[in-house]
Short mmCIF file of C-alpha atoms in Angstrom, two decimals:
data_model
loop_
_atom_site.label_atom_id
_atom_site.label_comp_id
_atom_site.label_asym_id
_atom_site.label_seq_id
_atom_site.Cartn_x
_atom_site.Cartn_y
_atom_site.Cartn_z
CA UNK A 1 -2.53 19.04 -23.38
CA UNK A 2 0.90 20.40 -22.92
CA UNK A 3 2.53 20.77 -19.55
CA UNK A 4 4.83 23.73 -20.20
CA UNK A 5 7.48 25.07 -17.38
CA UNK A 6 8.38 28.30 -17.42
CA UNK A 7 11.38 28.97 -15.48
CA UNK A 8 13.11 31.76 -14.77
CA UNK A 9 15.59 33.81 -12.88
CA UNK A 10 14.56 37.49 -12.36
CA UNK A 11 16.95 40.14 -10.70
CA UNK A 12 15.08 43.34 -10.69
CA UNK A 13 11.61 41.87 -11.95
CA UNK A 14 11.66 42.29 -15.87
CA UNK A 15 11.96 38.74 -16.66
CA UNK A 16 9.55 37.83 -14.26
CA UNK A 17 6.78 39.79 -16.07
CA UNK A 18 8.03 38.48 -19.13
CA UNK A 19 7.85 35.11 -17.87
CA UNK A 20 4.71 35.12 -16.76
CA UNK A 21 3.64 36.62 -20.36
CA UNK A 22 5.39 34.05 -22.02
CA UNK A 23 3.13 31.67 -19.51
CA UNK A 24 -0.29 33.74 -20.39
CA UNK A 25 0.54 32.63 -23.99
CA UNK A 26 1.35 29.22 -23.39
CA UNK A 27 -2.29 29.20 -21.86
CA UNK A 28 -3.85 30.42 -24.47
CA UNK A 29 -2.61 27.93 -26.49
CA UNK A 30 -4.00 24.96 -24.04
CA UNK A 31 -1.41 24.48 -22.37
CA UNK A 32 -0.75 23.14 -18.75
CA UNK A 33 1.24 25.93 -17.00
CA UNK A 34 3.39 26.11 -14.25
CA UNK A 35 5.77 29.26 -13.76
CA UNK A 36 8.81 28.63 -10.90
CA UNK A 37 12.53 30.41 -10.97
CA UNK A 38 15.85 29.08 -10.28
CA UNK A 39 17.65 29.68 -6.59
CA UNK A 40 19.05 33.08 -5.68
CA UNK A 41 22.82 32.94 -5.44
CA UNK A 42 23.38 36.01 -4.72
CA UNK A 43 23.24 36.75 0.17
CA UNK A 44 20.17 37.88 0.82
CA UNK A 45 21.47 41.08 2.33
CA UNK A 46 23.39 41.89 -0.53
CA UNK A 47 20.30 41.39 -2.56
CA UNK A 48 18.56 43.78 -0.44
CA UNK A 49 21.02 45.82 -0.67
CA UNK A 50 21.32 45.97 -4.27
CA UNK A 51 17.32 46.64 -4.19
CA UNK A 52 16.78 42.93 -6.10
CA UNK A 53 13.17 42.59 -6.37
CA UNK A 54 12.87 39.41 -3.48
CA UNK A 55 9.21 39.08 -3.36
CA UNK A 56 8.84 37.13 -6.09
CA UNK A 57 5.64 34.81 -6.32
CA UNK A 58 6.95 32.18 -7.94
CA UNK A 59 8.14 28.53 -6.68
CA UNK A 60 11.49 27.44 -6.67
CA UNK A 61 12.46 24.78 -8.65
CA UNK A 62 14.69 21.59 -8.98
CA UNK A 63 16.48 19.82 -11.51
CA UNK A 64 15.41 16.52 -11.18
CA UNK A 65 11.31 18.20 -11.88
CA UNK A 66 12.15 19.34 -15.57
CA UNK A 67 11.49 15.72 -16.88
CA UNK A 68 8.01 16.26 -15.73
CA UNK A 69 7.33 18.60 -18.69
CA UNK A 70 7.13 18.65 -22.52
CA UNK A 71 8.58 22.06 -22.76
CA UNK A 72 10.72 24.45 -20.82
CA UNK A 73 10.98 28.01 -20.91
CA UNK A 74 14.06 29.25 -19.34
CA UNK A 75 14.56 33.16 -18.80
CA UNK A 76 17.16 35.11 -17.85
CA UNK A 77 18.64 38.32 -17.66
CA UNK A 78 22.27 38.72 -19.65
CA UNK A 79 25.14 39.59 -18.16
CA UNK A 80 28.10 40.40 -20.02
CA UNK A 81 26.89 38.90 -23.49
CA UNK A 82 25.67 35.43 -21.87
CA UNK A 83 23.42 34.04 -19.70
CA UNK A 84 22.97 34.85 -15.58
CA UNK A 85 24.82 33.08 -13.51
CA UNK A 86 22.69 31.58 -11.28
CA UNK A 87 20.27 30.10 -14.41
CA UNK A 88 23.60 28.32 -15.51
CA UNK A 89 24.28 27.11 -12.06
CA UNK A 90 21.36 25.87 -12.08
CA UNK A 91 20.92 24.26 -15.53
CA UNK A 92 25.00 22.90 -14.62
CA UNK A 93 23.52 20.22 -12.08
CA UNK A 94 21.28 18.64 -14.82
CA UNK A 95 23.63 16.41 -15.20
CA UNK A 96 21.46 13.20 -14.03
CA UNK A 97 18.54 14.11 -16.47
CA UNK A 98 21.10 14.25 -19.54
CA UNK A 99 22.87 10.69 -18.65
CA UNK A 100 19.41 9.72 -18.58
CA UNK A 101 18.35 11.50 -21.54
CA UNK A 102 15.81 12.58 -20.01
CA UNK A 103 14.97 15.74 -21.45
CA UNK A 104 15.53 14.52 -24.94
CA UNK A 105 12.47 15.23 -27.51
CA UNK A 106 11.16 17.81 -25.23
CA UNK A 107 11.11 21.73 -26.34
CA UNK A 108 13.39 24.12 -25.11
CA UNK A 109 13.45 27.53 -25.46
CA UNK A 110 14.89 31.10 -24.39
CA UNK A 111 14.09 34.16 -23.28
CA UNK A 112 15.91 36.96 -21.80
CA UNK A 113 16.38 41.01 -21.05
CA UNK A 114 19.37 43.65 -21.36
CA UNK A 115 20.28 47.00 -20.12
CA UNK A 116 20.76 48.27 -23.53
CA UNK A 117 19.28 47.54 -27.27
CA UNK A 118 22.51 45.80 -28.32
CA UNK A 119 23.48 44.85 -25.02
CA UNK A 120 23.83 40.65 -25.69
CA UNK A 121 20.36 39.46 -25.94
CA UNK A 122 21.13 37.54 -29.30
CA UNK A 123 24.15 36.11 -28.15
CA UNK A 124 22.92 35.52 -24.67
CA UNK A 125 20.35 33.00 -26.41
CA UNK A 126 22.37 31.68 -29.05
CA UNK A 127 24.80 30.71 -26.10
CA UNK A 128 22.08 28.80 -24.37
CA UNK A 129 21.30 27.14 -27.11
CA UNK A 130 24.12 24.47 -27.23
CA UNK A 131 22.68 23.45 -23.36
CA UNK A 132 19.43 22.57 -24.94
CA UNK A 133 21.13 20.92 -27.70
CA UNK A 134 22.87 19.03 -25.59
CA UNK A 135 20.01 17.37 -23.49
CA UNK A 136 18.43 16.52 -26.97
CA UNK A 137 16.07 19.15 -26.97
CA UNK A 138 14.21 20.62 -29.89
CA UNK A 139 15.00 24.02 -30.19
CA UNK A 140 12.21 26.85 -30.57
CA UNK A 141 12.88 30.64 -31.07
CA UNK A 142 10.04 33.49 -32.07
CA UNK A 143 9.38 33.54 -35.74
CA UNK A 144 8.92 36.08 -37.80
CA UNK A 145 5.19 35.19 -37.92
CA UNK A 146 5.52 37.59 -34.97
CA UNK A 147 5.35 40.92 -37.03
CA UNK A 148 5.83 43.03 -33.94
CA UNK A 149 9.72 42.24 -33.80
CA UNK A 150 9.70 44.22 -37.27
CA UNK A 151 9.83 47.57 -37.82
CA UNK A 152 11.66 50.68 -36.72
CA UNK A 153 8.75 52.71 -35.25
CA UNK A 154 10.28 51.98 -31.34
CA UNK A 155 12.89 50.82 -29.41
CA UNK A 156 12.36 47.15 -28.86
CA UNK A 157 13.35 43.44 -28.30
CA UNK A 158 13.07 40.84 -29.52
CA UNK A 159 14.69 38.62 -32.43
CA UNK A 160 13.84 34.98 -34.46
CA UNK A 161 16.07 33.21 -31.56
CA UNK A 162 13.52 34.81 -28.38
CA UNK A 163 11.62 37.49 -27.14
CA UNK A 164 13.66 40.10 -24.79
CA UNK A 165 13.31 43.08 -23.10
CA UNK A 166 15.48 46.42 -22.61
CA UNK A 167 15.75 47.73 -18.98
CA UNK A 168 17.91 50.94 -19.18
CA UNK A 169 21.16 51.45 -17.24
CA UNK A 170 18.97 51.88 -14.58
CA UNK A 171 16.39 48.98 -15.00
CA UNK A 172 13.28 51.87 -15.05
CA UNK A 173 12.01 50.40 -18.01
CA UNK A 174 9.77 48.08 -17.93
CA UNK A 175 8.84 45.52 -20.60
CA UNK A 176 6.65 47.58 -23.56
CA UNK A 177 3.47 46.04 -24.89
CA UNK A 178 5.32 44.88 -28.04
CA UNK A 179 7.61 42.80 -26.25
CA UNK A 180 5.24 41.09 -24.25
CA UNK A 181 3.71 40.42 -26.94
CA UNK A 182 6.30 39.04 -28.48
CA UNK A 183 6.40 36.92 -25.11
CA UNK A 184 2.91 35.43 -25.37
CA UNK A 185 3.55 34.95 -29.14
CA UNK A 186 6.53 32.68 -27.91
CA UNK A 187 4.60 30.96 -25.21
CA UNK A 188 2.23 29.97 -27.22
CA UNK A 189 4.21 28.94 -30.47
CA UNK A 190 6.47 26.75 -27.66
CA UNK A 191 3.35 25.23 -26.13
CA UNK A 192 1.79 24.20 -30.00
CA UNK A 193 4.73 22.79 -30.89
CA UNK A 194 5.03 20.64 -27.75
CA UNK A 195 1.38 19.49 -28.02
CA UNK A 196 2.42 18.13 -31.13
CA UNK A 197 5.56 16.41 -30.63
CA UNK A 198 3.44 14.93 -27.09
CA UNK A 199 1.15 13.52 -29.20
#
């Protein structure tokens, strides 16, 4: 069996229902699950302020913990074409695991949301993908063996390098079935793979 982390960081609560799709998925494909998010950077009267979504279930977690699984998961929203800031503050102090190589051979993959339908989600995971490369992970997108990321019926996420979500300008759209669909498809194609490679 797998363990799988999926780990996240989740302003306004899109990617935390995708995460926890992308975790349902990874379940149904037998995997051990845990689902935790990265540290809020951001004052927490600010974040009230800004209406952040701060009751968020999840676990906080560390660096040092991400050698304890055979595949992570990391989500984020984009801002500005790449990655959230306070996922790459985050993944910037795992340093120690990647003198150790300690992350090497495990599965990585990516995740992530946008206000708009070309609004950096490619680019946003492409760009995370050198991180993952880095620590001497193996790399694992959302293949087109997921038919729902085809078609022009809707208005959708989701390409070969991750499943995503669109908010709208004014984040009231929530993730569509397709896409979280697309999520569990990705959870569980991670969470095969990583049973293998465990072996």
């Amino acid at each position: 069996m797998a363990k799988v982390l999926v780990l996240y960081y989740s302003a306004y609560g899109h990617i935390e229902t995708m995460a926890y799709a992308v975790a349902e998925g990874a379940k149904s494909a037998g995997a051990d699950v845990t689902v935790k998010r990265v540290p809020e950077l951001v004052p927490e009267d600010v974040a009230k302020a800004s209406h952040f979504k701060v009751d968020q279930a999840a676990g906080i977690a560390t660096p040092d913990e991400l050698a304890d699984y055979d595949a992570i998961i990391f989500g984020a929203g984009t801002r500005f074409g790449t990655v959230a800031s306070q996922m790459r503050n985050f993944v910037d102090q795992t340093g120690g695991l990647w003198m150790k190589g300690a992350l090497v051979g495990k599965v990585g993959s990516v995740f992530t949301s946008s206000a708009t339908q070309h609004g950096g989600q490619e680019s946003t995971i492409l760009g995370f993908i050198p991180t993952l490369m880095h620590q001497g992970m193996v790399v694992v997108g959302l293949p087109y063996a997921f038919q729902g990321q085809m078609g022009l019926e809707e208005v959708k996420g989701g390409s070969p390098y991750g499943a995503s979500t669109i908010t709208g300008g004014d984040g009231a759209r929530q993730p569509s079935e397709v896409e979280l669909e697309a999520a569990r498809y990705q959870g569980a194609h991670v969470a095969k793979i990583a049973a293998k490679l465990s072996a």
